[in-house]
Short mmCIF file of C-alpha atoms and ligand atoms in Angstrom, two decimals:
data_model
loop_
_atom_site.label_atom_id
_atom_site.label_comp_id
_atom_site.label_asym_id
_atom_site.label_seq_id
_atom_site.Cartn_x
_atom_site.Cartn_y
_atom_site.Cartn_z
CA MET R 1 0.00 0.00 0.00
CA THR R 2 1.30 3.51 -0.86
CA GLU R 3 2.94 5.39 1.97
CA ILE R 4 1.13 8.59 2.97
CA LYS R 5 3.28 11.53 1.84
CA ARG R 6 0.85 14.15 0.62
CA VAL R 7 -2.21 15.30 2.57
CA GLY R 8 -5.20 17.19 1.17
CA VAL R 9 -7.48 19.26 3.40
CA LEU R 10 -10.88 20.49 2.24
CA GLY R 11 -11.83 23.68 4.08
CA CYS R 12 -9.58 25.94 6.12
CA GLY R 13 -11.89 27.37 8.74
CA LEU R 14 -11.30 26.70 12.43
CA MET R 15 -10.73 22.97 11.98
CA GLY R 16 -9.24 22.67 8.49
CA SER R 17 -6.53 25.21 9.30
CA GLY R 18 -5.63 23.31 12.49
CA ILE R 19 -5.57 19.97 10.65
CA ALA R 20 -3.38 21.46 7.90
CA GLN R 21 -1.06 22.88 10.54
CA VAL R 22 -0.52 19.56 12.33
CA ALA R 23 -0.13 17.66 9.03
CA ALA R 24 2.52 20.10 7.74
CA THR R 25 4.28 20.12 11.12
CA ALA R 26 4.39 16.31 11.08
CA GLY R 27 6.28 16.44 7.75
CA TYR R 28 3.51 15.93 5.17
CA ASP R 29 3.21 18.06 2.06
CA THR R 30 -0.19 19.60 2.64
CA VAL R 31 -2.57 21.12 0.10
CA VAL R 32 -5.57 23.01 1.42
CA ARG R 33 -8.66 23.91 -0.55
CA ASP R 34 -11.13 26.63 0.40
CA VAL R 35 -13.34 28.94 -1.62
CA SER R 36 -11.36 32.20 -1.60
CA LYS R 37 -7.96 33.74 -1.10
CA GLU R 38 -9.33 35.90 1.75
CA ILE R 39 -10.14 32.71 3.65
CA TRP R 40 -6.67 31.19 3.08
CA ASP R 41 -5.00 34.44 4.08
CA ARG R 42 -6.89 34.33 7.37
CA ALA R 43 -6.07 30.63 7.81
CA ARG R 44 -2.38 31.14 7.01
CA ALA R 45 -2.18 34.05 9.49
CA GLY R 46 -3.82 31.86 12.17
CA ILE R 47 -1.40 29.00 11.47
CA GLU R 48 1.60 31.35 11.60
CA LYS R 49 0.39 32.75 14.93
CA SER R 50 -0.18 29.29 16.40
CA LEU R 51 3.23 28.00 15.23
CA ALA R 52 4.88 31.13 16.65
CA LYS R 53 3.21 30.45 20.02
CA LEU R 54 4.42 26.86 20.00
CA VAL R 55 7.98 28.04 19.21
CA GLU R 56 7.76 30.70 21.93
CA LYS R 57 6.68 28.06 24.48
CA GLY R 58 9.59 25.80 23.47
CA LYS R 59 7.17 23.15 22.12
CA LEU R 60 8.45 23.41 18.53
CA PRO R 61 11.96 24.19 17.23
CA ALA R 62 11.98 27.39 15.10
CA ALA R 63 13.42 25.46 12.12
CA ASN R 64 10.39 23.14 12.18
CA ARG R 65 8.04 26.11 11.95
CA GLU R 66 9.75 27.32 8.78
CA ALA R 67 9.74 23.80 7.32
CA ALA R 68 6.03 23.37 8.14
CA LEU R 69 5.11 26.65 6.44
CA LYS R 70 7.05 25.61 3.31
CA ARG R 71 5.09 22.35 3.13
CA LEU R 72 1.72 24.16 3.10
CA SER R 73 -0.02 25.33 -0.06
CA PHE R 74 -3.49 26.72 -0.65
CA THR R 75 -5.81 26.46 -3.62
CA THR R 76 -9.41 27.00 -4.75
CA ALA R 77 -9.23 24.08 -7.23
CA THR R 78 -10.27 20.60 -6.10
CA THR R 79 -8.06 19.15 -8.89
CA ASP R 80 -4.98 20.32 -6.97
CA LEU R 81 -5.78 17.61 -4.39
CA LYS R 82 -5.75 14.77 -6.90
CA ALA R 83 -2.20 13.61 -6.06
CA CYS R 84 -2.92 13.38 -2.30
CA ASP R 85 -2.62 10.04 -0.49
CA ILE R 86 -5.25 11.06 2.07
CA VAL R 87 -7.85 13.83 1.89
CA ILE R 88 -9.40 15.13 5.10
CA GLU R 89 -12.63 17.06 4.66
CA ALA R 90 -13.36 19.88 7.13
CA VAL R 91 -15.93 22.07 5.36
CA THR R 92 -19.19 23.38 6.81
CA GLU R 93 -21.33 20.71 8.52
CA ASP R 94 -23.63 20.09 5.55
CA LEU R 95 -24.03 16.65 3.97
CA ALA R 96 -24.87 17.88 0.45
CA LEU R 97 -21.83 20.17 0.37
CA LYS R 98 -19.49 17.45 1.68
CA ASN R 99 -20.84 14.85 -0.75
CA ALA R 100 -20.52 17.16 -3.76
CA LEU R 101 -16.83 17.66 -2.93
CA PHE R 102 -16.19 13.97 -2.27
CA GLN R 103 -17.89 13.00 -5.55
CA GLU R 104 -15.83 15.51 -7.52
CA LEU R 105 -12.62 14.27 -5.91
CA ASP R 106 -13.51 10.58 -6.29
CA GLY R 107 -13.16 10.84 -10.06
CA LEU R 108 -9.80 12.62 -9.77
CA SER R 109 -7.98 10.73 -6.99
CA GLY R 110 -5.86 7.63 -7.39
CA PRO R 111 -7.21 4.24 -6.30
CA ALA R 112 -5.13 4.10 -3.11
CA THR R 113 -6.23 7.52 -1.80
CA ILE R 114 -8.08 7.46 1.52
CA PHE R 115 -10.98 9.85 2.05
CA ALA R 116 -11.64 11.04 5.61
CA SER R 117 -14.23 13.36 7.11
CA ASN R 118 -13.84 15.49 10.24
CA THR R 119 -17.64 15.73 10.61
CA SER R 120 -18.96 16.29 14.14
CA SER R 121 -22.35 14.68 13.72
CA LEU R 122 -22.98 13.17 10.27
CA THR R 123 -22.48 9.45 9.80
CA ILE R 124 -19.43 8.57 7.74
CA ALA R 125 -21.53 6.01 5.85
CA ALA R 126 -23.68 8.84 4.46
CA MET R 127 -20.57 10.28 2.76
CA ALA R 128 -18.88 7.00 1.85
CA ALA R 129 -22.03 5.92 -0.01
CA ALA R 130 -21.75 8.96 -2.29
CA THR R 131 -18.38 7.68 -3.58
CA LYS R 132 -17.04 4.53 -5.17
CA ARG R 133 -14.46 4.05 -2.41
CA GLY R 134 -16.52 2.93 0.57
CA ASP R 135 -13.68 0.60 1.59
CA ARG R 136 -11.20 3.53 1.63
CA PHE R 137 -13.35 5.93 3.63
CA VAL R 138 -13.04 6.72 7.37
CA GLY R 139 -13.89 9.35 9.94
CA LEU R 140 -10.97 11.31 11.40
CA HIS R 141 -12.54 13.52 14.03
CA PHE R 142 -10.14 16.10 15.48
CA PHE R 143 -10.83 18.47 18.38
CA ASN R 144 -10.66 22.24 18.61
CA PRO R 145 -8.04 23.72 18.91
CA VAL R 146 -6.42 21.01 16.78
CA PRO R 147 -2.78 21.90 17.56
CA LEU R 148 -3.42 21.47 21.30
CA MET R 149 -6.08 18.76 21.68
CA PRO R 150 -4.49 15.30 21.62
CA LEU R 151 -7.54 13.21 20.67
CA VAL R 152 -8.61 11.94 17.23
CA GLU R 153 -11.63 9.64 16.92
CA VAL R 154 -10.96 7.20 14.06
CA VAL R 155 -14.25 5.94 12.69
CA ARG R 156 -14.80 2.72 10.81
CA THR R 157 -18.02 2.37 8.80
CA VAL R 158 -19.68 -0.86 7.74
CA THR R 159 -17.71 -0.69 4.47
CA THR R 160 -14.25 0.54 5.64
CA SER R 161 -11.59 -2.09 5.03
CA ALA R 162 -9.44 -3.25 7.95
CA GLU R 163 -6.37 -2.02 6.03
CA THR R 164 -7.79 1.49 5.57
CA PHE R 165 -8.73 1.69 9.23
CA ARG R 166 -5.23 0.57 10.26
CA ARG R 167 -3.59 3.15 7.96
CA ALA R 168 -5.86 5.95 9.19
CA PHE R 169 -5.16 5.04 12.82
CA ALA R 170 -1.39 5.02 12.14
CA PHE R 171 -1.71 8.33 10.27
CA ALA R 172 -3.44 9.96 13.29
CA ARG R 173 -0.56 8.71 15.50
CA SER R 174 1.99 10.10 13.03
CA LEU R 175 0.46 13.56 13.64
CA GLY R 176 1.36 13.20 17.32
CA LYS R 177 -2.28 12.54 18.24
CA GLU R 178 -3.82 9.88 20.45
CA PRO R 179 -6.37 7.98 18.33
CA VAL R 180 -9.36 6.05 19.67
CA ALA R 181 -11.56 3.74 17.62
CA ALA R 182 -15.20 4.84 17.39
CA LYS R 183 -18.25 3.32 15.75
CA ASP R 184 -20.06 5.20 13.01
CA ASN R 185 -22.88 6.57 15.14
CA SER R 186 -23.86 10.24 14.91
CA GLY R 187 -21.61 12.19 17.33
CA PHE R 188 -19.18 9.25 17.76
CA ILE R 189 -18.05 9.20 21.42
CA VAL R 190 -17.31 12.77 22.45
CA ASN R 191 -20.19 14.66 20.80
CA LEU R 192 -22.72 12.03 21.87
CA LEU R 193 -21.93 13.14 25.43
CA LEU R 194 -20.75 16.73 24.95
CA VAL R 195 -23.52 18.10 22.72
CA PRO R 196 -26.42 17.49 25.20
CA TYR R 197 -24.32 19.18 27.92
CA LEU R 198 -23.68 22.25 25.74
CA LEU R 199 -27.33 22.47 24.66
CA ASP R 200 -28.43 22.10 28.30
CA ALA R 201 -26.21 25.05 29.20
CA ILE R 202 -28.13 27.17 26.63
CA ARG R 203 -31.41 25.87 28.09
CA ALA R 204 -30.13 26.93 31.53
CA VAL R 205 -29.61 30.48 30.15
CA GLU R 206 -33.11 30.41 28.62
CA HIS R 207 -34.60 29.32 31.95
CA GLY R 208 -32.73 32.01 33.88
CA VAL R 209 -30.96 29.45 36.08
CA ALA R 210 -28.02 31.86 36.48
CA SER R 211 -26.11 34.45 34.48
CA VAL R 212 -23.91 33.41 31.53
CA PRO R 213 -20.63 34.12 33.40
CA ASP R 214 -21.88 32.32 36.53
CA ILE R 215 -22.87 29.20 34.56
CA ASP R 216 -19.38 29.23 33.03
CA LYS R 217 -17.69 29.87 36.36
CA ALA R 218 -19.72 27.13 38.07
CA MET R 219 -18.69 24.44 35.56
CA GLN R 220 -15.06 25.59 35.52
CA LEU R 221 -14.60 25.78 39.26
CA GLY R 222 -17.08 23.09 40.24
CA CYS R 223 -16.04 20.44 37.74
CA GLY R 224 -12.51 21.50 36.79
CA TYR R 225 -13.41 22.04 33.14
CA PRO R 226 -10.90 24.25 31.28
CA MET R 227 -13.71 26.41 29.88
CA GLY R 228 -17.31 26.94 30.90
CA PRO R 229 -19.94 25.62 28.43
CA LEU R 230 -20.98 29.00 27.02
CA THR R 231 -17.36 30.01 26.42
CA LEU R 232 -16.84 26.62 24.78
CA LEU R 233 -19.91 27.16 22.56
CA ASP R 234 -18.43 30.48 21.42
CA PHE R 235 -15.17 28.65 20.75
CA VAL R 236 -16.76 25.81 18.73
CA GLY R 237 -19.03 28.23 16.81
CA LEU R 238 -22.76 28.61 17.41
CA ASP R 239 -23.51 28.13 13.68
CA THR R 240 -21.67 24.81 13.72
CA THR R 241 -23.33 23.78 17.00
CA TYR R 242 -26.75 24.56 15.54
CA LYS R 243 -26.08 22.35 12.50
CA ILE R 244 -24.73 19.56 14.75
CA ALA R 245 -27.83 19.72 16.97
CA GLU R 246 -30.18 19.60 13.98
CA ILE R 247 -28.37 16.56 12.57
CA MET R 248 -28.20 14.68 15.88
CA PHE R 249 -31.83 15.48 16.68
CA ALA R 250 -32.90 14.18 13.25
CA GLU R 251 -30.87 11.02 13.86
CA TYR R 252 -31.91 10.17 17.44
CA ARG R 253 -35.26 12.03 17.82
CA GLU R 254 -34.27 12.71 21.41
CA GLN R 255 -35.09 16.00 23.08
CA ARG R 256 -31.59 16.35 24.51
CA TYR R 257 -30.20 16.94 21.00
CA ALA R 258 -32.89 19.47 20.00
CA PRO R 259 -31.44 22.92 19.25
CA PRO R 260 -32.77 25.41 21.84
CA PRO R 261 -34.64 28.42 20.35
CA LEU R 262 -32.05 30.83 21.80
CA LEU R 263 -29.30 29.08 19.79
CA LYS R 264 -31.32 29.50 16.61
CA ARG R 265 -32.01 33.20 17.35
CA MET R 266 -28.33 33.87 17.99
CA VAL R 267 -27.26 32.17 14.74
CA ILE R 268 -29.87 34.11 12.75
CA ALA R 269 -28.46 37.30 14.29
CA GLY R 270 -24.90 36.35 13.24
CA LEU R 271 -23.79 35.84 16.85
CA ASN R 272 -21.70 32.80 15.88
CA GLY R 273 -19.17 33.12 18.68
CA ARG R 274 -15.49 33.91 18.66
CA LYS R 275 -15.08 33.53 14.88
CA SER R 276 -17.66 36.25 14.17
CA GLY R 277 -16.46 38.46 17.04
CA LYS R 278 -19.57 37.97 19.21
CA GLY R 279 -21.61 35.14 20.70
CA PHE R 280 -22.40 34.89 24.40
CA TYR R 281 -19.36 37.17 24.81
CA ASP R 282 -17.98 40.08 22.78
CA TYR R 283 -14.37 39.42 21.72
CA SER R 284 -13.59 42.96 20.58
CA ALA R 285 -12.40 43.67 24.13
CA ASP R 286 -9.70 41.86 26.10
CA PRO R 287 -10.90 40.31 28.34
CA PRO R 288 -14.14 39.61 26.45
CA THR R 289 -17.30 41.28 27.77
CA LEU R 290 -20.80 39.88 28.15
CA VAL R 291 -23.24 40.36 25.24
CA ASP R 292 -26.65 41.70 26.31
CA LEU R 293 -29.08 39.16 24.82
CA GLY R 294 -32.06 40.91 26.36
CA ILE R 295 -32.99 37.93 28.54
N1 CAA W 301 -1.92 27.11 19.00
C1 CAA W 301 -0.84 27.07 19.78
N2 CAA W 301 -0.87 27.38 21.09
C2 CAA W 301 -2.03 27.78 21.60
C3 CAA W 301 -3.21 27.87 20.83
C4 CAA W 301 -3.13 27.49 19.47
N3 CAA W 301 -4.18 27.50 18.63
N4 CAA W 301 -4.24 28.29 21.62
C5 CAA W 301 -3.71 28.45 22.86
N5 CAA W 301 -2.39 28.14 22.85
C6 CAA W 301 -1.46 28.09 23.99
C7 CAA W 301 -1.42 29.35 24.82
O1 CAA W 301 -0.41 30.21 24.37
C8 CAA W 301 -1.09 28.81 26.21
O2 CAA W 301 0.27 28.51 26.38
P1 CAA W 301 0.91 28.49 27.88
O3 CAA W 301 0.04 27.65 28.75
O4 CAA W 301 2.26 27.90 27.66
O5 CAA W 301 0.91 29.93 28.28
C9 CAA W 301 -1.78 27.48 26.24
O6 CAA W 301 -1.97 27.10 24.87
C10 CAA W 301 -3.06 27.56 26.97
O7 CAA W 301 -3.84 28.60 26.38
P2 CAA W 301 -4.59 29.71 27.20
O8 CAA W 301 -3.84 30.09 28.45
O9 CAA W 301 -4.98 30.80 26.26
O10 CAA W 301 -5.95 29.08 27.60
P3 CAA W 301 -6.28 27.76 28.34
O11 CAA W 301 -5.33 27.45 29.42
O12 CAA W 301 -7.73 27.89 28.66
O13 CAA W 301 -6.12 26.63 27.24
C11 CAA W 301 -7.47 25.43 25.74
C12 CAA W 301 -6.75 26.73 26.03
C13 CAA W 301 -6.47 24.31 25.47
C14 CAA W 301 -8.27 25.71 24.48
C15 CAA W 301 -8.36 25.01 26.94
O14 CAA W 301 -9.14 26.11 27.35
C16 CAA W 301 -9.26 23.86 26.63
O15 CAA W 301 -8.86 22.71 26.64
N6 CAA W 301 -10.56 24.17 26.36
C17 CAA W 301 -11.55 23.17 26.04
C18 CAA W 301 -11.45 22.85 24.57
C19 CAA W 301 -12.40 21.76 24.18
O16 CAA W 301 -13.20 21.25 24.96
N7 CAA W 301 -12.34 21.41 22.90
C20 CAA W 301 -13.24 20.45 22.32
C21 CAA W 301 -14.36 21.19 21.64
S1 CAA W 301 -15.55 20.08 20.97
C22 CAA W 301 -14.87 19.58 19.52
O17 CAA W 301 -13.82 20.00 19.13
C23 CAA W 301 -15.61 18.54 18.74
C24 CAA W 301 -16.69 19.00 17.85
O18 CAA W 301 -16.99 18.23 16.90
C25 CAA W 301 -17.48 20.23 18.07
P1 NAD W 302 -15.79 26.82 9.86
O1 NAD W 302 -17.09 27.51 9.60
O2 NAD W 302 -14.77 27.49 10.70
O3 NAD W 302 -15.07 26.47 8.46
C1 NAD W 302 -15.72 25.84 7.41
C2 NAD W 302 -14.92 26.16 6.16
O4 NAD W 302 -15.46 25.42 5.06
C3 NAD W 302 -14.98 27.65 5.77
O5 NAD W 302 -13.67 28.18 5.68
C4 NAD W 302 -15.68 27.62 4.42
O6 NAD W 302 -15.23 28.64 3.53
C5 NAD W 302 -15.27 26.23 3.94
N1 NAD W 302 -16.04 25.78 2.80
C6 NAD W 302 -17.36 25.92 2.56
N2 NAD W 302 -17.66 25.41 1.35
C7 NAD W 302 -16.50 24.93 0.82
C8 NAD W 302 -16.15 24.29 -0.38
N3 NAD W 302 -17.07 24.05 -1.31
N4 NAD W 302 -14.86 23.93 -0.60
C9 NAD W 302 -13.92 24.17 0.34
N5 NAD W 302 -14.19 24.79 1.52
C10 NAD W 302 -15.47 25.16 1.73
O7 NAD W 302 -16.16 25.39 10.43
P2 NAD W 302 -15.27 24.42 11.32
O8 NAD W 302 -15.55 24.71 12.75
O9 NAD W 302 -13.88 24.42 10.83
O10 NAD W 302 -15.97 23.03 10.99
C11 NAD W 302 -15.63 22.28 9.85
C12 NAD W 302 -16.02 20.83 10.06
O11 NAD W 302 -15.36 20.32 11.23
C13 NAD W 302 -17.52 20.62 10.30
O12 NAD W 302 -17.88 19.37 9.75
C14 NAD W 302 -17.61 20.59 11.83
O13 NAD W 302 -18.74 19.89 12.28
C15 NAD W 302 -16.33 19.85 12.17
N6 NAD W 302 -15.79 20.07 13.51
C16 NAD W 302 -15.89 21.30 14.09
C17 NAD W 302 -15.33 21.49 15.37
C18 NAD W 302 -15.38 22.82 16.06
O14 NAD W 302 -15.10 22.89 17.27
N7 NAD W 302 -15.71 23.91 15.39
C19 NAD W 302 -14.68 20.43 16.01
C20 NAD W 302 -14.58 19.18 15.36
C21 NAD W 302 -15.17 19.01 14.11
#
């Protein structure tokens, strides 16, 4: 089986840029596709900042940062990913969008190329079925922020071959990550448990249980979590969380996955969290201030 040398990444938002960063740092030539140069410029700036932090903290030699940046290239053309040995998709959480990209790439990629999705909530089978490489299709679910979070859930579908799963698992390890094997159920392991908790925190705001900062403080200081749930929602992105909740609710028909109305209102208003500048908190100030949601 071909050795993995060249990595393709579809999407360079929060997750795609982090995945591209760790792949390039681990020594892979990495090609990243997104829809515009403005988006890559933002992703490249974020990657440069993150690598600089890692160098500053003594976690990465300065020479490795330069080498990683040289291995990274950006494109708007899916064809530029055709020579990749593995392609990791990290575009918006939308099945039709993901499948259109996978179908386009399926006709271009070599027979040994592995396709992987970083989806939070879709089943991998729903994407694998749109291609002719169901045996070479896995889930590789990274965590935000990718350069710092050690876990990758490696997901085997009913059609993934044992060889593909083994290669994907070894690839995750080669990125310096700690892989775990997960079944192809919506939300895998972490989001099955994390998403109801995050949605419950929004329901707690809706019900006036406590203020936003006090809910965050309570979970940080009472449970030792690194971030409170509303800060974490801003960090993940409220738009992404809303899509995840819709998908998981459609899959399980369980109330705990239902998107709370406040989440929907905030997304409609463009309060998508840290990436849009405002969510539960306003990030234009340091430290961030509370957004008045009128509740
Ligand atoms: N790149 C490099 N370094 C970074 C960085 C980045 N992107 N972000 C932060 N850092 C560094 C900081 O410089 C800092 O370094 P020192 O400790 O040496 O000073 C260190 O990392 C810690 O950062 P901070 O002090 O700013 O903040 P922190 O102590 O709160 O740590 C955190 C940040 C690691 C993000 C931590 O808050 C955390 O673990 N939060 C929870 C994240 C989480 O739960 N992620 C999962 C989300 S769910 C998901 O991803 C799945 C899904 O499908 C939705
Ligand atoms: P994001 O909104 O930050 O980025 C999505 C990117 O996809 C954007 O840059 C957008 O321009 C790009 N995109 C849209 N259409 C495209 C196309 N046709 N071709 C190429 N790129 C296109 O979202 P994100 O948070 O990075 O999430 C991406 C994926 O990762 C989703 O499936 C999400 O569920 C999953 N995920 C998110 C998190 C998180 O904490 N945010 C964690 C793990 C997994």
